[in-house]
CSV table of C-alpha atoms in Angstrom, one decimal:
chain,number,residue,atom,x,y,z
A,531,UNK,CA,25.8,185.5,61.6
A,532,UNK,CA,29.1,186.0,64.1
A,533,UNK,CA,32.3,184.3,62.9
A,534,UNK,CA,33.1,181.5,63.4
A,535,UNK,CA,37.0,180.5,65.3
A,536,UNK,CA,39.2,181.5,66.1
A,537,UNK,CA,37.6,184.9,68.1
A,538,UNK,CA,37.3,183.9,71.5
A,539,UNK,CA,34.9,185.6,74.6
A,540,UNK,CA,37.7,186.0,77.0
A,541,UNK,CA,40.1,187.4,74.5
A,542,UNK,CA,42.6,190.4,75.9
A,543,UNK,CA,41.6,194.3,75.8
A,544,UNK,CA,43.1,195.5,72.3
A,545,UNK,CA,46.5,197.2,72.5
A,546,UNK,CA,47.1,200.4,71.1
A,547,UNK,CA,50.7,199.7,71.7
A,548,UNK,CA,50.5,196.2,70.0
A,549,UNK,CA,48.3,197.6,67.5
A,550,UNK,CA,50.2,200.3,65.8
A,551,UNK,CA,53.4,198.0,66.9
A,552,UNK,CA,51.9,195.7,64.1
A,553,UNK,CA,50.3,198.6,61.7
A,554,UNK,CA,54.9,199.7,61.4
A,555,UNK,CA,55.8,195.8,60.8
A,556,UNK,CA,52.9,195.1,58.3
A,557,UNK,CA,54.2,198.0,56.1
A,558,UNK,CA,58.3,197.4,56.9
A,559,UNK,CA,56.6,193.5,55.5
A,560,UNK,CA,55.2,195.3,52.7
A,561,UNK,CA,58.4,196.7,51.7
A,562,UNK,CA,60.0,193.3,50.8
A,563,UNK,CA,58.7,192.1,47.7
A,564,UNK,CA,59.3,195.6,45.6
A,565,UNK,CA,62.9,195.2,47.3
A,566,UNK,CA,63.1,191.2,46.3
A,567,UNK,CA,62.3,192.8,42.8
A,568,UNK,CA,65.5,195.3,42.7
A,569,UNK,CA,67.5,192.3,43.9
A,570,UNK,CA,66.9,190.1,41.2
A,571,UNK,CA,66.5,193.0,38.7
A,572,UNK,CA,70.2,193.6,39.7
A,573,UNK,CA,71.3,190.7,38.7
A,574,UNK,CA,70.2,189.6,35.8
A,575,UNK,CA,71.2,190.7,31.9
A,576,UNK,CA,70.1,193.8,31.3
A,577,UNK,CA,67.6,193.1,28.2
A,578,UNK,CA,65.4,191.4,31.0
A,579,UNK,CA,64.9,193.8,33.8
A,580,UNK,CA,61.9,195.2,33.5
A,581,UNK,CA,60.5,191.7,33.1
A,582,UNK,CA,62.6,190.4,36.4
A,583,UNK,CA,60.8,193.7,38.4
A,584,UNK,CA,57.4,192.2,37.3
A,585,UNK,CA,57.6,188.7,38.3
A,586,UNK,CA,58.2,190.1,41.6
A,587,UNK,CA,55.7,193.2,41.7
A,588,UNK,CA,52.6,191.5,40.4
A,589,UNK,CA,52.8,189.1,43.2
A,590,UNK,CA,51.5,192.1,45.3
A,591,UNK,CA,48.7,192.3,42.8
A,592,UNK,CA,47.8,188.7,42.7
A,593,UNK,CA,47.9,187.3,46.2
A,594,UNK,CA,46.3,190.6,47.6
A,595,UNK,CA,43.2,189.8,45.7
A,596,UNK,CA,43.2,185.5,46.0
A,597,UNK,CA,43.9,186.3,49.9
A,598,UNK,CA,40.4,188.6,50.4
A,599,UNK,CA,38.9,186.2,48.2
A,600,UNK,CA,39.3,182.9,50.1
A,601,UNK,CA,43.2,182.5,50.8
A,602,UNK,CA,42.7,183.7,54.8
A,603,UNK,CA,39.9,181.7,54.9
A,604,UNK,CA,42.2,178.7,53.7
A,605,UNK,CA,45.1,179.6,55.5
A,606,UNK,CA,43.9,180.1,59.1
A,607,UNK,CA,39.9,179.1,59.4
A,608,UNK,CA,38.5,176.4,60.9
A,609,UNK,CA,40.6,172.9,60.7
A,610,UNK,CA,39.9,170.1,58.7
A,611,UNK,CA,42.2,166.7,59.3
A,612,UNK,CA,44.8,169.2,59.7
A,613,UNK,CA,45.5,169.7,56.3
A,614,UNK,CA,43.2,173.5,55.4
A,615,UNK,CA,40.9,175.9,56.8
A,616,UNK,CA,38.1,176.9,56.1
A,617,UNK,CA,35.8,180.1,57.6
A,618,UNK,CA,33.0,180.6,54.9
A,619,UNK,CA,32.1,184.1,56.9
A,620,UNK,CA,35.8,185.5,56.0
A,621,UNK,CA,35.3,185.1,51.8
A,622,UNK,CA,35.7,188.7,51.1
A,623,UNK,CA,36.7,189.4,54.0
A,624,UNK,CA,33.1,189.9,55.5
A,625,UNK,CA,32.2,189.3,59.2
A,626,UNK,CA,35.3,191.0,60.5
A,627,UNK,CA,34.6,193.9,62.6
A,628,UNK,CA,36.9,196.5,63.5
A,629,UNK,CA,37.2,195.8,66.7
A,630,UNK,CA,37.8,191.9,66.5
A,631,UNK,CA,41.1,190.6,68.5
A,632,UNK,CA,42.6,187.8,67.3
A,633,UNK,CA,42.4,185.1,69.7
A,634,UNK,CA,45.0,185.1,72.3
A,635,UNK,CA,46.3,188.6,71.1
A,636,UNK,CA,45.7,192.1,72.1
A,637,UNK,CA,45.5,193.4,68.0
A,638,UNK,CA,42.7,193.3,65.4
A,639,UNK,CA,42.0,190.4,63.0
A,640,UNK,CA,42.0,193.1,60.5
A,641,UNK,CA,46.0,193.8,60.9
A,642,UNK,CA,46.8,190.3,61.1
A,643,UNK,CA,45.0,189.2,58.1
A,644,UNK,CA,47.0,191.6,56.5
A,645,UNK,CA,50.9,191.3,58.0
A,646,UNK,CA,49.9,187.8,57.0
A,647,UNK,CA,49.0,188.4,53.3
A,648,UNK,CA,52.3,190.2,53.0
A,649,UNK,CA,54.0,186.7,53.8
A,650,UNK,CA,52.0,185.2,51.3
A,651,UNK,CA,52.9,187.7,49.1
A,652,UNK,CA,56.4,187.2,49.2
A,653,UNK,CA,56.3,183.3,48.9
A,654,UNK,CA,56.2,182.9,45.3
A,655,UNK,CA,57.5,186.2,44.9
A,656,UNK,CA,60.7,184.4,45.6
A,657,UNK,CA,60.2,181.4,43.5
A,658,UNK,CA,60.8,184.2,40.6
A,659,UNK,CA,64.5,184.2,40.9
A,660,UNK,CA,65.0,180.8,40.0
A,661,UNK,CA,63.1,181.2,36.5
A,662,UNK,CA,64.8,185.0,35.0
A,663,UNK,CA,65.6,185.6,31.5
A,664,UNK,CA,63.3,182.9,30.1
A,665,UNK,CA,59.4,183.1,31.3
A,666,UNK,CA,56.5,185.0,30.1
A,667,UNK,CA,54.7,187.4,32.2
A,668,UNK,CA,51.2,186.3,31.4
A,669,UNK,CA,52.0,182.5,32.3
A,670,UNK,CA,54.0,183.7,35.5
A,671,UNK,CA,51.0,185.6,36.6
A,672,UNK,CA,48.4,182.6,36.3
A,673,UNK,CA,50.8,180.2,37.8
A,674,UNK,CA,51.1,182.5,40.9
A,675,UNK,CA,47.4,182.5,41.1
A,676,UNK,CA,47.2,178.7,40.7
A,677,UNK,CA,50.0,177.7,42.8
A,678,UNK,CA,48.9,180.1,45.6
A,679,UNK,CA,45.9,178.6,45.8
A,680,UNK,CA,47.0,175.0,45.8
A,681,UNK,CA,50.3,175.6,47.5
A,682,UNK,CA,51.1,178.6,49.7
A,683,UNK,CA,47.5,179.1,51.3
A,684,UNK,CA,47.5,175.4,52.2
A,685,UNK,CA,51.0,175.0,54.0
A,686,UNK,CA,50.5,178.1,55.8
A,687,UNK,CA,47.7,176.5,57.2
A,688,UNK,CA,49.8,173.6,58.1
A,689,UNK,CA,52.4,175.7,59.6
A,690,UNK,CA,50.6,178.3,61.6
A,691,UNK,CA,47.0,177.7,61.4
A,692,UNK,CA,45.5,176.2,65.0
A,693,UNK,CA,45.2,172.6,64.2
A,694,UNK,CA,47.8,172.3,61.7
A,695,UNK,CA,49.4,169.4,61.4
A,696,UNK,CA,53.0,171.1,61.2
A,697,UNK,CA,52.0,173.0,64.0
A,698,UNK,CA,50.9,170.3,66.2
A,699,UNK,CA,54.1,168.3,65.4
A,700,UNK,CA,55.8,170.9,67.8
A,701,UNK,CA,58.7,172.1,65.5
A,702,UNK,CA,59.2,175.7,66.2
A,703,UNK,CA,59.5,177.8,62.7
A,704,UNK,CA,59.1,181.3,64.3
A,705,UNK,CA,58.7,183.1,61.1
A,706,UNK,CA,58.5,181.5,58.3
A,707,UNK,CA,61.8,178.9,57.4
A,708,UNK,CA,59.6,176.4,56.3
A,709,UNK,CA,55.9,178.1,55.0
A,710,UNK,CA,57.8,180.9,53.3
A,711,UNK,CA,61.7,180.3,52.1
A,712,UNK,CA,61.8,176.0,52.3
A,713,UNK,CA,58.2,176.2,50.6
A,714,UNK,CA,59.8,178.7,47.6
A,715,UNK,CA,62.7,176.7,47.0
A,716,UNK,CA,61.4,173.5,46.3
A,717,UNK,CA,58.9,174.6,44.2
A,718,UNK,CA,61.5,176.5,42.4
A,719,UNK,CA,63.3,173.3,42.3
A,720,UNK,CA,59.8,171.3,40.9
A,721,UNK,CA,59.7,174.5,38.2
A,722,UNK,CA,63.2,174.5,36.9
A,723,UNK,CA,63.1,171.0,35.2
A,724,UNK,CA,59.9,171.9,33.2
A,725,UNK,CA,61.0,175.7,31.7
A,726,UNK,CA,64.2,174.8,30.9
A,727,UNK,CA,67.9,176.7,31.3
A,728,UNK,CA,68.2,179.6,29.7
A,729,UNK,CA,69.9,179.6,26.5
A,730,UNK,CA,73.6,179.9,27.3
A,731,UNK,CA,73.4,178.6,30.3
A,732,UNK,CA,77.0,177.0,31.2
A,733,UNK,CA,78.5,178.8,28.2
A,734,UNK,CA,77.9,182.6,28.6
A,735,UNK,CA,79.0,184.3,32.0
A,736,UNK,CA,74.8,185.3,32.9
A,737,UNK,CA,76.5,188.8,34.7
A,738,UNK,CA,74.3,190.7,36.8
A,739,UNK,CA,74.1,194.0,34.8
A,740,UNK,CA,73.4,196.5,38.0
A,741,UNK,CA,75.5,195.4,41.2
A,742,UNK,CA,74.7,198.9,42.6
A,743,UNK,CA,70.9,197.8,41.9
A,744,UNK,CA,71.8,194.4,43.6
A,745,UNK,CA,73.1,196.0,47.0
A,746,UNK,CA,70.1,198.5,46.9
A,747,UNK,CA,67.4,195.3,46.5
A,748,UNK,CA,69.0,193.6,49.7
A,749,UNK,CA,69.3,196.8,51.7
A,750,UNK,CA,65.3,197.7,51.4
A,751,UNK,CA,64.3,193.5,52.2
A,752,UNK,CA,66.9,194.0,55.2
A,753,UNK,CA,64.7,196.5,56.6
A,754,UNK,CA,61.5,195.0,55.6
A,755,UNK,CA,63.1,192.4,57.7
A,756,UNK,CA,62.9,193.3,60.7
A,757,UNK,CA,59.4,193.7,60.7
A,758,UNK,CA,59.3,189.9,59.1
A,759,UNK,CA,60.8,188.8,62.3
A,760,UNK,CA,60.0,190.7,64.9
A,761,UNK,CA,57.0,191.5,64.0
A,762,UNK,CA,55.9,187.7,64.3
A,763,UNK,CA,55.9,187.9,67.8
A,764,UNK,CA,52.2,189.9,67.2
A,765,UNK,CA,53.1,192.4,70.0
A,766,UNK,CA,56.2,192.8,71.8
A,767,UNK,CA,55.0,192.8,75.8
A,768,UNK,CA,57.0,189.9,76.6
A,769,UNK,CA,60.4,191.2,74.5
A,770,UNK,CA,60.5,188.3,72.6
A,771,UNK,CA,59.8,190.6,69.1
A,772,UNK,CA,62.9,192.9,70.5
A,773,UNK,CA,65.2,189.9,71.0
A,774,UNK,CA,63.9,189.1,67.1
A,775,UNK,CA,65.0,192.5,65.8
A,776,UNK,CA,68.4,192.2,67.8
A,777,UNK,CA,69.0,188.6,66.0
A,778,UNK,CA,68.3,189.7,63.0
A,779,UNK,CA,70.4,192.3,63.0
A,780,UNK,CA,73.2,189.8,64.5
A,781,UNK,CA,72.9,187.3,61.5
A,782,UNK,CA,72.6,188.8,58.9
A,783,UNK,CA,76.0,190.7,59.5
A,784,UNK,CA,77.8,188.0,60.3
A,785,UNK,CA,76.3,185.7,57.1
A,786,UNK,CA,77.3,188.8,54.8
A,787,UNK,CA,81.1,188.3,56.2
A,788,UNK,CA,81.0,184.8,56.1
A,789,UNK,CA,80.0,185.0,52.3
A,790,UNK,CA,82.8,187.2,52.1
A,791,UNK,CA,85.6,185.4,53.8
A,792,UNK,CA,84.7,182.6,52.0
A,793,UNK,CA,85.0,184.2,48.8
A,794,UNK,CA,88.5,185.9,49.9
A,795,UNK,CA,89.9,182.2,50.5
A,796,UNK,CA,88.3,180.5,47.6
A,797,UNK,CA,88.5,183.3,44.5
A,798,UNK,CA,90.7,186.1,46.3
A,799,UNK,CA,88.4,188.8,45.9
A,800,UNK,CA,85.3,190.3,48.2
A,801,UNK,CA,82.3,191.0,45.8
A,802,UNK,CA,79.3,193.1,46.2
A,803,UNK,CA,77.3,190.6,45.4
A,804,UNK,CA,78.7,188.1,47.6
A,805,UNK,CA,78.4,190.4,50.3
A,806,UNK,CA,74.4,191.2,49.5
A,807,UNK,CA,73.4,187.4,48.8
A,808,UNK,CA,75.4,186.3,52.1
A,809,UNK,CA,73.5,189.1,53.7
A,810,UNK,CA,70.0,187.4,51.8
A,811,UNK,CA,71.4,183.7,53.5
A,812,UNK,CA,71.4,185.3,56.6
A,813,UNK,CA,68.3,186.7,56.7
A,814,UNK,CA,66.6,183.7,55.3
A,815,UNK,CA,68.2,181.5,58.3
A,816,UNK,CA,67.5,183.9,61.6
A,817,UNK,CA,63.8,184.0,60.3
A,818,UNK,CA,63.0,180.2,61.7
A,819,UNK,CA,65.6,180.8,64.9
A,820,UNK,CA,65.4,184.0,65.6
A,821,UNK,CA,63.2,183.7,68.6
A,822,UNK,CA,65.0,180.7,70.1
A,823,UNK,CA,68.3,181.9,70.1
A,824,UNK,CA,70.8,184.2,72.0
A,825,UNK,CA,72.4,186.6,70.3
A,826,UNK,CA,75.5,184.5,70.3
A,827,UNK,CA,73.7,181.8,68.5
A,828,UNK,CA,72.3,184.1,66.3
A,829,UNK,CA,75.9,185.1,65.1
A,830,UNK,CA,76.4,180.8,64.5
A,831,UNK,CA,73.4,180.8,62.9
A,832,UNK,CA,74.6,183.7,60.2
A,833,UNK,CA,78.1,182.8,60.0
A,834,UNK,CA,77.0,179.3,59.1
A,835,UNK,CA,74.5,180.5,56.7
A,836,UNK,CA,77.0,183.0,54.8
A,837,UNK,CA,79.1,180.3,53.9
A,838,UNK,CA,77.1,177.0,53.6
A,839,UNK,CA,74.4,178.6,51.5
A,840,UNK,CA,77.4,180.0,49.2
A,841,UNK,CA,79.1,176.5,48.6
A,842,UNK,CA,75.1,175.4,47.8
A,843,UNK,CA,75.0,178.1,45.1
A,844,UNK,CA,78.0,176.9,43.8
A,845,UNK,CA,76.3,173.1,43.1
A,846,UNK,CA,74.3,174.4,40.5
A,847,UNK,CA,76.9,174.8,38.3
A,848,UNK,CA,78.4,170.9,38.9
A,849,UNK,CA,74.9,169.5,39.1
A,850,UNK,CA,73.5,171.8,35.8
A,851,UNK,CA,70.3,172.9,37.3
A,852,UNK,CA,69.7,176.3,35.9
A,853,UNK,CA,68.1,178.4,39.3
A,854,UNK,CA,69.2,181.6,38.0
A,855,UNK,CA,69.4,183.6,40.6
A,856,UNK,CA,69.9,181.0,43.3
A,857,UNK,CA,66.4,180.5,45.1
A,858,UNK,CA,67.0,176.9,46.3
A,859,UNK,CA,70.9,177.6,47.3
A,860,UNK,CA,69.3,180.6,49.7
A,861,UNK,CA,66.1,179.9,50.7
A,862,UNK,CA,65.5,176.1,50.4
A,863,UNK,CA,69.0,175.5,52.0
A,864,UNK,CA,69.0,178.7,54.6
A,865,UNK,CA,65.8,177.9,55.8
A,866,UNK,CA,66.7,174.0,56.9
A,867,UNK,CA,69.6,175.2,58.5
A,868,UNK,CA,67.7,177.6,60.4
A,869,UNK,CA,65.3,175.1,61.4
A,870,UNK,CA,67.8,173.0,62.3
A,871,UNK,CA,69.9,175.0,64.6
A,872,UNK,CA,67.6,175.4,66.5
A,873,UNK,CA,67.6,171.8,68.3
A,874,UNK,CA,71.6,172.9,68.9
A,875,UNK,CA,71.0,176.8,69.6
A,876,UNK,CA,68.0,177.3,71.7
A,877,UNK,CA,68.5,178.9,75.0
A,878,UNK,CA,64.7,178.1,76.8
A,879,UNK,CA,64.9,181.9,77.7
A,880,UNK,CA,62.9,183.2,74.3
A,881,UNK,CA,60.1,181.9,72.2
A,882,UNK,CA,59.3,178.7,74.5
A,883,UNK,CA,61.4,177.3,77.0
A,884,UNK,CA,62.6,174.1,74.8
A,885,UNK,CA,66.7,174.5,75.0
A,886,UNK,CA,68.9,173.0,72.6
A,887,UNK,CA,71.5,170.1,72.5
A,888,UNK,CA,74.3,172.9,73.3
A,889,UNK,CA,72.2,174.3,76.2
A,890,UNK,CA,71.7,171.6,78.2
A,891,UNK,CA,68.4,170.4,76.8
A,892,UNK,CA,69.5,167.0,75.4
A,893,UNK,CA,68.9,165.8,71.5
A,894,UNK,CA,65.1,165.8,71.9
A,895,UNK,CA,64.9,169.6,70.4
A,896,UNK,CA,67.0,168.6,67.7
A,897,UNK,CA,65.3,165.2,66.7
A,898,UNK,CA,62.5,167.1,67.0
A,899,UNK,CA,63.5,170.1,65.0
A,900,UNK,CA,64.8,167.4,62.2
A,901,UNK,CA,61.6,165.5,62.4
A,902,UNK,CA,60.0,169.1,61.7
A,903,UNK,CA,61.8,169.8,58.6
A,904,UNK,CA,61.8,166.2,57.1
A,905,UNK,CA,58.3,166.4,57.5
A,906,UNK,CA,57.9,170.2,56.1
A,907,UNK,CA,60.6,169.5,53.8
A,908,UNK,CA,59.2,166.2,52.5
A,909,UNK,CA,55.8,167.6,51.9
A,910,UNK,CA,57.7,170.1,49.3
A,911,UNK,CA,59.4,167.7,48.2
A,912,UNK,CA,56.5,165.0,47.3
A,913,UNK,CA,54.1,167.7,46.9
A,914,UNK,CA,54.9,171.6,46.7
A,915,UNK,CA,57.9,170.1,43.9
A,916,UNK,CA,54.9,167.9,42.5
A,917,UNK,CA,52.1,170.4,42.5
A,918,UNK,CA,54.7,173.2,40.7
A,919,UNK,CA,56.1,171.1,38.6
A,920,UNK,CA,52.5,169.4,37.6
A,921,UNK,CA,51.2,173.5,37.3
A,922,UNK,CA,54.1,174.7,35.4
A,923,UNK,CA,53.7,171.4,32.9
A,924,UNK,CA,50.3,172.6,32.5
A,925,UNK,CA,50.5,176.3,31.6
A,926,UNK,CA,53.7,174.9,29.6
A,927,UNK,CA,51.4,172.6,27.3
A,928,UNK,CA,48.8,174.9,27.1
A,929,UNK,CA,49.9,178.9,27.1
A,930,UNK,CA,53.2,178.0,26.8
A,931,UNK,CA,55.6,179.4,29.9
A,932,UNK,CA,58.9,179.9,28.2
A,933,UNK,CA,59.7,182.8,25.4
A,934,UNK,CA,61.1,182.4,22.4
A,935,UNK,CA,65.0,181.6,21.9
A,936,UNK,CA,64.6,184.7,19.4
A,937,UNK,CA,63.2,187.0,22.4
A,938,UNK,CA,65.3,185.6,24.8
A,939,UNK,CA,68.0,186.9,23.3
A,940,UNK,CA,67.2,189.9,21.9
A,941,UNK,CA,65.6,191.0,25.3
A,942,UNK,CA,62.7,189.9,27.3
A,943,UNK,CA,61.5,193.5,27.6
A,944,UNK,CA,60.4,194.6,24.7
A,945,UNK,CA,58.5,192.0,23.7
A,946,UNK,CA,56.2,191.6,27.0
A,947,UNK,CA,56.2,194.8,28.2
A,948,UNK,CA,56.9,196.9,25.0
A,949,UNK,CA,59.8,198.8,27.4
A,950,UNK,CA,63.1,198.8,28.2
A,951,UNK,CA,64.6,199.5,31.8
A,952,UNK,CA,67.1,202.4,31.3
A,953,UNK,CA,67.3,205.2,28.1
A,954,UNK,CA,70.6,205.6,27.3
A,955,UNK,CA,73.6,203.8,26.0
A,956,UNK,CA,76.4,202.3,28.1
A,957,UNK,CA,79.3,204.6,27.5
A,958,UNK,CA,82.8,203.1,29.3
A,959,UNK,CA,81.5,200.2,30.7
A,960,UNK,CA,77.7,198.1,30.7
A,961,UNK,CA,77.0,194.9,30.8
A,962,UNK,CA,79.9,193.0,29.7
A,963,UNK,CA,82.2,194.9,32.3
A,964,UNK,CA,80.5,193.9,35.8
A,965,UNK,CA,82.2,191.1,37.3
A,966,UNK,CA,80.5,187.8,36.9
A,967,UNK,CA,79.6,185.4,39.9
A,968,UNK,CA,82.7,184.1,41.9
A,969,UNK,CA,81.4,179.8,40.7
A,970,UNK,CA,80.2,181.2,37.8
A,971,UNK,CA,81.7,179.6,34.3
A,972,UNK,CA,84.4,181.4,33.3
A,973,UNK,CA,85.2,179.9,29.5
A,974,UNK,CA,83.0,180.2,27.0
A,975,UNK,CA,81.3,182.7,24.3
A,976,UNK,CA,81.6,186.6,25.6
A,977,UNK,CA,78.4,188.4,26.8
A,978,UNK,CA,78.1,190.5,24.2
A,979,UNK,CA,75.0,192.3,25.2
A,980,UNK,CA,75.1,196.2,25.8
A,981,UNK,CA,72.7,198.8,27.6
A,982,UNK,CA,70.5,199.7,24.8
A,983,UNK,CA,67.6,202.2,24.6
């Protein structure tokens, strides 16, 4: 039997420039999560790195199989009320030939299924980061599979799927501020209440153990990037994808200095990791914009991001919400700002023609932009926050999410994955000498914990 929507009769000639355009971003897409995994590896206490790498990697495991199974089936098959897909001829992937276009694109189905599973991928890959030092692989791995499926395959229907209620609303989220980093960070804010802080939390500094780790693990997702961004476009004949790769570029260097200077005229010093999570911020808020915005705007956009997301990070520590590695100050608050800079930033001259409040376009864009998010946002908030929360409280009650205090303490590692991340012994330095996080605590019990073999 053919398949159903979306292939279309009249649909383009395929592209080998397009195609093979695609094949580079899928794989610069692919790059992300292992990167996202050296970024948070970095930065948490050294007893729990190996464990921080798998929350991260399995993801690549997990959604790859749930998405042949029935998650691009979900996420962009035949409407229903707007709310999910459905295309029964794409379980396993079946009924796709080779040679199927997407609709209204000159590339095969078979390279955007997959530069689309690498987004999905990545979603809950980020959620990780808000849970380190404190969950247990096993549960982690069945809550991505169960919040995947009731979560991330769902909204990215919403978002990007033809008939999508987000997507009819007419809020432009180029590549992902809402589906990917908004969606991630309010689920990490649903999770966090129901695993708990980590013990010491508030007490004990919580240093990163491996800055140089840190820098490497945004470097690689910088890259990965570009293909993220640009690569949304799904070809690049009308220079919209090489106006993405310029902004990204733009933003991203101007939110690592802003991170900086504000660092420099708050705490007097310039940290590496500072300069790689303003970098993150950055990233994070060009990936709704990027599309809609000059390169000038895309140098706001950064600048704003390196140093509002930082004074976001640094309410964790007055509110006492434990998101370890500062998922919801990134993502969750990055993406809305992306999203909502566009209404002010867009120039009518990329994406779409809609121009912003600042380009002559009124405070339509931006109500409407607003309007986007609230609705986007609210949905996480009433039910991405909801449906984690109400998952994690499950898997809590019944496998149990959260180690020990015992193995919390004396290292994650060992005890779920029977190794340790690095074989020697810190000689002149470890652990307790990397600096801690500018709005970390500063009083309290010393880290006492070493690089052990």
């Amino acid at each position: 039997m053919a398949p159903a929507t979306p292939f279309a009769a009249d649909t383009p000639a395929l592209s080998p420039a397009d195609t093979g355009f695609m094949l580079v971003c899928t794989a610069l897409v692919m790059l992300m999560p292992p990167g996202l995994a050296l970024f948070h590896g970095g930065m948490v206490r050294v007893e729990s790195t190996l464990a921080m790498l798998m929350t991260s990697f399995v993801s690549l495991g997990v959604v790859t199989v749930l998405w042949v199974l029935y998650g691009f089936s979900l996420a962009f098959g035949t409407d229903t009320a707007g709310l999910i897909g459905w295309n029964p001829h794409w379980l396993g992937l079946s009924g796709i030939g080779r040679t199927d276009l997407w609709d209204g694109t000159t590339i095969p189905v078979l390279v955007f299924l997959v530069f689309q599973m690498m987004f999905a991928v990545l979603t809950p890959a980020l959620i990780s980061g808000a849970l380190a030092d404190r969950v247990r692989f096993g549960a982690w791995a069945l809550f991505v599979t169960l919040w995947a499926t009731v979560v991330c395959f769902p909204v990215a229907h919403w978002v990007w799927g033809a008939g999508g209620w987000a997507h009819r609303l007419g809020a432009i989220d180029f590549a992902g501020g809402t589906a990917v980093h908004v969606d991630a960070g309010a689920a990490a804010l649903g999770v966090i209440p129901v695993t708990g802080r980590r013990a010491g939390f508030g007490t004990d500094p919580m240093r990163p153990h491996n800055l140089p780790l840190v820098m490497l693990g945004a470097g690689l997702p910088w890259f990965g990037w570009f293909g993220f961004n640009a690569g949304s476009r799904l070809g690049n004949s009308d220079g919209v994808g090489a106006l993405m790769l310029v902004n990204t570029q733009i933003a991203t260097g101007a939110a690592a200095l802003g991170r900086l200077a504000y660092e420099k005229l708050r705490h007097g010093a310039c940290t590496t990791l500072g300069a790689a999570s303003g970098a993150v911020a950055g990233l994070v808020a060009i990936t709704p914009s990027g599309g809609a915005v000059s390169p000038l705007g895309a140098l706001a956009v950064g600048a704003c991001a390196g140093v509002l997301c930082a004074l976001a990070v640094g309410l964790k520590y007055r509110l006492g919400y434990d998101d370890s590695l500062d998922v919801v100050g990134v993502h969750l608050v990055g993406g809305v700002l992306g999203s909502l800079l566009v209404g002010l930033l867009a120039t009518g001259t990329g994406q779409s023609d809609v121009t912003g409040l600042f380009y002559g376009g009124g405070p339509g864009q931006f109500w409407k932009q607003c309007a986007g998010v609230l609705a986007v946002l609210a949905y996480p908030l009433a039910y991405s926050l909801a449906a984690s929360a109400l998952l994690a409280l499950l898997l809590d009650r019944t496998l149990g999410t959260r180690v020990s205090r015992e193995t919390e303490e004396s290292g994650i590692d060992g005890a779920e994955h029977a190794e340790t991340a690095y074989g020697f012994r810190g000689a002149g330095g470890g652990a307790d000498h990397v600096p801690t996080a500018p709005d970390a605590p500063r009083a309290g019990r010393a880290d006492t914990r070493k690089l052990t073999a």
